[in-house]
Amino acid sequence: MYRMMVADYDSPSYFVATAAVKLGFFKQEGVDVEFIAEYGAKHGPERLREGHIHFFGGPAFAATRAFPAWKGVKLVAALAQHSYWFMGVRKDIDIRRGDIDALKGLRISSSFAFPKTALRHMLIQAGIDVDHDEVRIVESLPSKSESHSLDGVRALRENLADGFWGNGMRLALAEKAGIAKLHLDLRRGDGPQGARHYNFAALTVTDALIEKEPEVAAAAVRAIVATQKALKADPTLAKKVGDELFPGEEADMIPVLVGRDAPFYDATITPEAVDGLNKFALANGLLDRPLAYEQIVAAQFKDIWRS
């Protein structure tokens, strides 16, 4: 039995990996996979390194925490294209969408795992002096469950922050609650130039698994591609997974978010995406030099991405 963990299982971007297990696409490929419903941003890369899990769905740069410079690990498929983080701000703040300078003086809540790295980088790229608190990044309140979907709502309601940074589910729930509005959506062009290429959601697998069990790695990629196609064709399939994993409100929301993001469900990892990832990793101390495409990506699966 193989095991899968994702960085944040209510994220519409990582959701492809979750659904590949829960909707039976791995099983159709002859691979039995157990989904571990935990907050993988906390220790997923380390569990991959230790062999406790075999597949990790998360930020493309995430594994560098346990595998410096991607040594011993590869990206085998994109779960979705482009940077997928959002910023919501309190609805009563008079601020024009996309105006990053207008964030000066505000408090922005973020998880202090992978998302904070991207938030800080984005603000610095936009010319914000984060080190002198032109924008204060504050830590999200401890979540009451493995799902962090209500972090944004809690941050605003409890006056921890004026805005929050997180995945699409956090923003959608805060908008539905009537307390937040969208300020930045990197995937769709908000933020500094090049922000949509900081990162993408990817399936990460160890070199050891790829080398020793190439048929399992290939089957995993086929399962991801099949899941992407199925969710594009019928986003309501996501409800079946949501009903098992989420409270009612989130279970109802996930098909809507999947339908919105489905155009970005493409397993292809482009040279442009890797170039953006290299630049992001260099700027944030994850690399000391750019890596070649083949050092980051298991390029032997290209034909499956396009199948």
Coordinates of C-alpha atoms in Angstrom, one line a residue:
M1 CA 0.0 0.0 0.0
Y2 CA 1.3 3.4 -1.0
R3 CA 0.5 6.6 0.8
M4 CA -0.4 10.1 -0.4
M5 CA -0.3 13.4 1.5
V6 CA -1.0 16.9 0.3
A7 CA 0.1 20.3 1.8
D8 CA -3.4 21.5 2.5
Y9 CA -6.2 19.2 1.5
D10 CA -8.9 21.8 1.1
S11 CA -6.9 23.6 -1.6
P12 CA -8.5 23.4 -5.1
S13 CA -5.0 23.1 -6.6
Y14 CA -3.8 20.2 -4.5
F15 CA -7.3 18.7 -4.7
V16 CA -6.4 16.9 -7.9
A17 CA -4.0 14.7 -6.0
T18 CA -6.6 14.1 -3.3
A19 CA -9.3 13.2 -5.8
A20 CA -7.0 10.9 -7.8
V21 CA -7.0 8.7 -4.7
K22 CA -10.5 9.2 -3.5
L23 CA -12.2 8.9 -6.9
G24 CA -10.3 5.7 -7.6
F25 CA -8.0 6.8 -10.4
F26 CA -4.9 5.4 -8.8
K27 CA -6.8 2.1 -8.3
Q28 CA -7.7 2.1 -12.0
E29 CA -4.0 2.2 -12.7
G30 CA -3.4 -0.8 -10.5
V31 CA -1.9 1.2 -7.6
D32 CA -3.4 1.0 -4.1
V33 CA -2.9 4.4 -2.4
E34 CA -4.1 5.5 1.0
F35 CA -4.8 9.2 1.4
I36 CA -3.4 10.7 4.7
A37 CA -5.8 13.5 5.7
E38 CA -3.3 15.6 7.6
Y39 CA -1.9 19.1 7.2
G40 CA 1.0 18.1 5.0
A41 CA 2.6 21.6 5.0
K42 CA 3.7 20.8 8.5
H43 CA 5.7 17.6 7.9
G44 CA 4.9 16.2 4.4
P45 CA 8.3 16.7 2.8
E46 CA 10.0 15.1 5.8
R47 CA 7.7 12.1 5.7
L48 CA 8.4 11.7 2.0
R49 CA 12.2 11.7 2.8
E50 CA 11.7 9.2 5.6
G51 CA 9.6 6.9 3.4
H52 CA 6.4 7.2 5.4
I53 CA 4.6 8.6 2.3
H54 CA 5.3 7.9 -1.4
F55 CA 3.5 10.9 -3.1
F56 CA 3.4 14.5 -1.9
G57 CA 1.1 17.0 -3.5
G58 CA 2.0 20.6 -2.7
P59 CA 4.0 23.7 -3.8
A60 CA 6.5 22.8 -6.4
F61 CA 9.3 24.1 -4.2
A62 CA 8.1 22.3 -1.0
A63 CA 10.3 19.3 -1.1
T64 CA 13.5 21.4 -1.0
R65 CA 12.9 21.7 2.8
A66 CA 13.8 18.0 3.1
F67 CA 15.7 17.5 -0.2
P68 CA 18.0 20.5 -0.6
A69 CA 18.2 21.6 -4.2
W70 CA 15.8 18.8 -5.2
K71 CA 18.5 16.2 -4.6
G72 CA 16.8 12.8 -4.3
V73 CA 13.4 14.0 -5.5
K74 CA 11.6 15.0 -8.7
L75 CA 8.4 16.7 -9.8
V76 CA 6.5 14.2 -11.9
A77 CA 3.4 16.2 -12.9
A78 CA 1.8 19.6 -12.4
L79 CA -1.5 19.3 -10.4
A80 CA -2.4 22.8 -11.7
Q81 CA -0.7 25.6 -13.6
H82 CA 0.7 28.8 -12.1
S83 CA 0.9 30.4 -8.6
Y84 CA -2.4 29.7 -6.8
W85 CA -2.4 31.9 -3.7
F86 CA -4.9 34.6 -3.0
M87 CA -5.1 37.6 -0.8
G88 CA -8.4 38.7 0.7
V89 CA -8.9 41.9 2.6
R90 CA -11.6 43.1 5.0
K91 CA -14.6 44.1 3.0
D92 CA -14.9 47.6 4.6
I93 CA -11.4 48.6 3.7
D94 CA -11.4 51.1 0.8
I95 CA -8.8 49.5 -1.4
R96 CA -8.7 48.9 -5.2
R97 CA -8.1 45.3 -6.2
G98 CA -4.5 44.7 -7.1
D99 CA -3.1 47.8 -5.5
I100 CA -0.2 46.4 -3.5
D101 CA 1.0 49.9 -2.3
A102 CA -2.4 50.3 -0.6
L103 CA -1.5 47.4 1.7
K104 CA 1.0 49.6 3.5
G105 CA 0.2 49.8 7.2
L106 CA -2.0 46.7 7.1
R107 CA -1.6 43.3 8.9
I108 CA -1.8 40.3 6.7
S109 CA -2.3 36.9 8.2
S110 CA -0.5 33.8 6.7
S111 CA 0.4 30.3 7.7
F112 CA 4.1 30.3 8.6
A113 CA 4.9 27.3 6.4
F114 CA 5.1 27.5 2.6
P115 CA 2.6 30.4 2.1
K116 CA 4.6 32.9 4.1
T117 CA 7.6 32.4 1.8
A118 CA 5.5 33.3 -1.3
L119 CA 3.8 36.2 0.5
R120 CA 7.0 37.8 1.7
H121 CA 8.6 37.4 -1.8
M122 CA 5.6 38.9 -3.5
L123 CA 5.6 41.9 -1.3
I124 CA 9.3 42.5 -1.6
Q125 CA 9.1 42.2 -5.4
A126 CA 6.4 44.9 -5.3
G127 CA 8.7 47.2 -3.4
I128 CA 7.3 46.8 0.1
D129 CA 9.7 47.1 3.0
V130 CA 8.6 44.0 4.9
D131 CA 11.6 44.1 7.3
H132 CA 10.4 47.5 8.6
D133 CA 6.8 46.5 8.8
E134 CA 5.4 48.6 5.9
V135 CA 3.2 45.5 5.8
R136 CA 3.1 43.3 8.9
I137 CA 2.9 39.5 8.3
V138 CA 1.2 37.9 11.2
E139 CA 0.8 34.3 12.0
S140 CA -2.6 32.6 11.5
L141 CA -4.3 31.4 14.7
P142 CA -3.8 27.8 15.4
S143 CA -6.3 25.7 13.5
K144 CA -8.8 23.7 15.4
S145 CA -8.6 20.8 12.8
E146 CA -6.3 19.5 10.1
S147 CA -8.2 21.7 7.6
H148 CA -7.2 25.3 7.7
S149 CA -10.0 26.6 5.5
L150 CA -11.4 29.0 8.2
D151 CA -8.1 30.6 8.9
G152 CA -9.0 33.7 6.9
V153 CA -12.4 34.1 8.5
R154 CA -11.0 33.8 12.0
A155 CA -8.1 36.2 11.3
L156 CA -10.6 38.9 10.4
R157 CA -13.3 38.2 12.9
E158 CA -10.9 38.0 15.8
N159 CA -9.1 41.2 14.6
L160 CA -5.8 39.4 14.2
A161 CA -5.3 40.9 10.8
D162 CA -6.8 43.3 8.1
G163 CA -6.3 40.7 5.4
F164 CA -5.1 37.2 4.8
W165 CA -3.1 35.1 2.4
G166 CA -4.1 31.6 1.5
N167 CA -5.8 29.2 -0.9
G168 CA -9.0 29.6 -2.8
M169 CA -11.2 27.9 -0.1
R170 CA -10.1 30.4 2.6
L171 CA -11.0 33.3 0.3
A172 CA -14.3 31.7 -0.8
L173 CA -15.5 31.1 2.8
A174 CA -14.5 34.6 3.9
E175 CA -16.4 36.1 0.9
K176 CA -19.4 34.0 1.6
A177 CA -19.4 35.1 5.2
G178 CA -19.5 38.7 3.9
I179 CA -16.4 39.9 5.7
A180 CA -13.8 39.8 2.9
K181 CA -13.2 40.7 -0.7
L182 CA -10.6 39.5 -3.2
H183 CA -7.5 41.7 -3.5
L184 CA -4.9 39.5 -5.3
D185 CA -5.1 36.4 -7.4
L186 CA -1.6 35.6 -8.7
R187 CA -2.8 32.9 -11.1
R188 CA -5.0 35.3 -13.0
G189 CA -2.5 38.2 -13.3
D190 CA -2.5 40.2 -10.1
G191 CA 0.7 41.0 -8.3
P192 CA 4.2 42.0 -9.6
Q193 CA 5.4 41.0 -13.0
G194 CA 6.1 37.3 -13.1
A195 CA 4.2 36.5 -9.9
R196 CA 2.1 33.8 -11.6
H197 CA 5.3 31.9 -12.3
Y198 CA 6.7 31.9 -8.7
N199 CA 5.3 28.4 -8.1
F200 CA 2.7 25.8 -9.2
A201 CA 1.0 22.8 -7.5
A202 CA 2.9 19.6 -8.3
L203 CA 3.1 15.9 -7.4
T204 CA 6.6 15.1 -5.9
V205 CA 8.1 11.6 -5.8
T206 CA 11.5 10.4 -4.7
D207 CA 14.2 9.4 -7.2
A208 CA 14.3 6.1 -5.4
L209 CA 10.7 5.3 -6.3
I210 CA 11.1 6.5 -9.9
E211 CA 14.2 4.3 -10.3
K212 CA 13.1 1.2 -8.5
E213 CA 9.4 1.3 -9.5
P214 CA 9.1 3.3 -12.7
E215 CA 5.8 1.6 -13.5
V216 CA 4.3 2.9 -10.3
A217 CA 5.6 6.5 -10.9
A218 CA 4.2 6.4 -14.5
A219 CA 0.8 5.0 -13.1
A220 CA 0.7 8.0 -10.7
V221 CA 1.2 10.4 -13.5
R222 CA -1.6 8.7 -15.5
A223 CA -3.9 8.9 -12.5
I224 CA -3.3 12.6 -12.2
V225 CA -4.0 13.2 -15.9
A226 CA -7.1 11.2 -15.7
T227 CA -8.3 13.0 -12.6
Q228 CA -7.7 16.4 -14.2
K229 CA -9.7 15.4 -17.3
A230 CA -12.6 14.0 -15.2
L231 CA -12.8 17.1 -13.0
K232 CA -12.7 19.4 -16.1
A233 CA -15.6 17.4 -17.6
D234 CA -17.6 17.2 -14.4
P235 CA -16.6 19.4 -11.5
T236 CA -19.5 18.0 -9.4
L237 CA -17.4 14.9 -8.9
A238 CA -15.5 16.9 -6.3
K239 CA -18.6 16.8 -4.1
K240 CA -18.1 13.1 -3.4
V241 CA -14.6 13.8 -2.1
G242 CA -15.8 16.9 -0.2
D243 CA -18.5 15.0 1.6
E244 CA -16.0 12.6 2.9
L245 CA -13.3 15.0 4.0
F246 CA -15.0 18.4 4.7
P247 CA -17.7 20.0 6.8
G248 CA -20.9 20.7 4.9
E249 CA -20.1 24.3 3.8
E250 CA -16.7 23.3 2.4
A251 CA -18.1 20.2 0.8
D252 CA -20.7 22.4 -1.0
M253 CA -18.0 24.9 -2.0
I254 CA -15.3 22.5 -3.4
P255 CA -17.2 21.7 -6.7
V256 CA -17.6 25.5 -7.4
L257 CA -13.9 26.1 -6.8
V258 CA -12.8 23.1 -8.8
G259 CA -15.0 24.3 -11.7
R260 CA -13.4 27.7 -11.5
D261 CA -9.9 26.4 -11.5
A262 CA -10.4 23.5 -13.9
P263 CA -9.0 25.4 -16.9
F264 CA -5.6 25.3 -15.1
Y265 CA -5.7 21.5 -14.5
D266 CA -2.9 20.5 -16.8
A267 CA -0.1 18.1 -15.9
T268 CA 2.5 19.7 -18.2
I269 CA 5.5 21.3 -16.5
T270 CA 6.9 23.8 -19.0
P271 CA 10.4 25.3 -19.2
E272 CA 8.9 28.7 -18.4
A273 CA 7.4 27.3 -15.2
V274 CA 10.8 25.8 -14.1
D275 CA 12.5 29.1 -15.0
G276 CA 10.1 30.9 -12.7
L277 CA 10.6 28.3 -10.0
N278 CA 14.4 28.7 -10.2
K279 CA 14.1 32.4 -9.8
F280 CA 11.8 32.1 -6.8
A281 CA 14.0 29.4 -5.2
L282 CA 17.2 31.5 -5.7
A283 CA 15.6 34.6 -4.2
N284 CA 14.4 32.7 -1.1
G285 CA 17.6 30.8 -0.4
L286 CA 16.3 27.5 -1.5
L287 CA 19.0 27.3 -4.2
D288 CA 22.4 28.7 -4.6
R289 CA 22.4 28.4 -8.4
P290 CA 19.8 27.7 -11.0
L291 CA 19.1 24.0 -11.8
A292 CA 18.6 22.5 -15.2
Y293 CA 15.0 21.4 -16.1
E294 CA 15.9 17.7 -15.8
Q295 CA 17.3 18.2 -12.3
I296 CA 13.9 19.3 -11.0
V297 CA 11.5 17.5 -13.3
A298 CA 11.1 13.8 -14.3
A299 CA 11.0 14.6 -17.9
Q300 CA 10.5 11.0 -19.0
F301 CA 6.8 11.4 -18.2
K302 CA 6.2 14.2 -20.8
D303 CA 4.3 11.9 -23.1
I304 CA 1.9 11.0 -20.3
W305 CA 1.2 14.7 -19.5
R306 CA 0.0 15.2 -23.1
S307 CA -2.0 11.9 -23.4

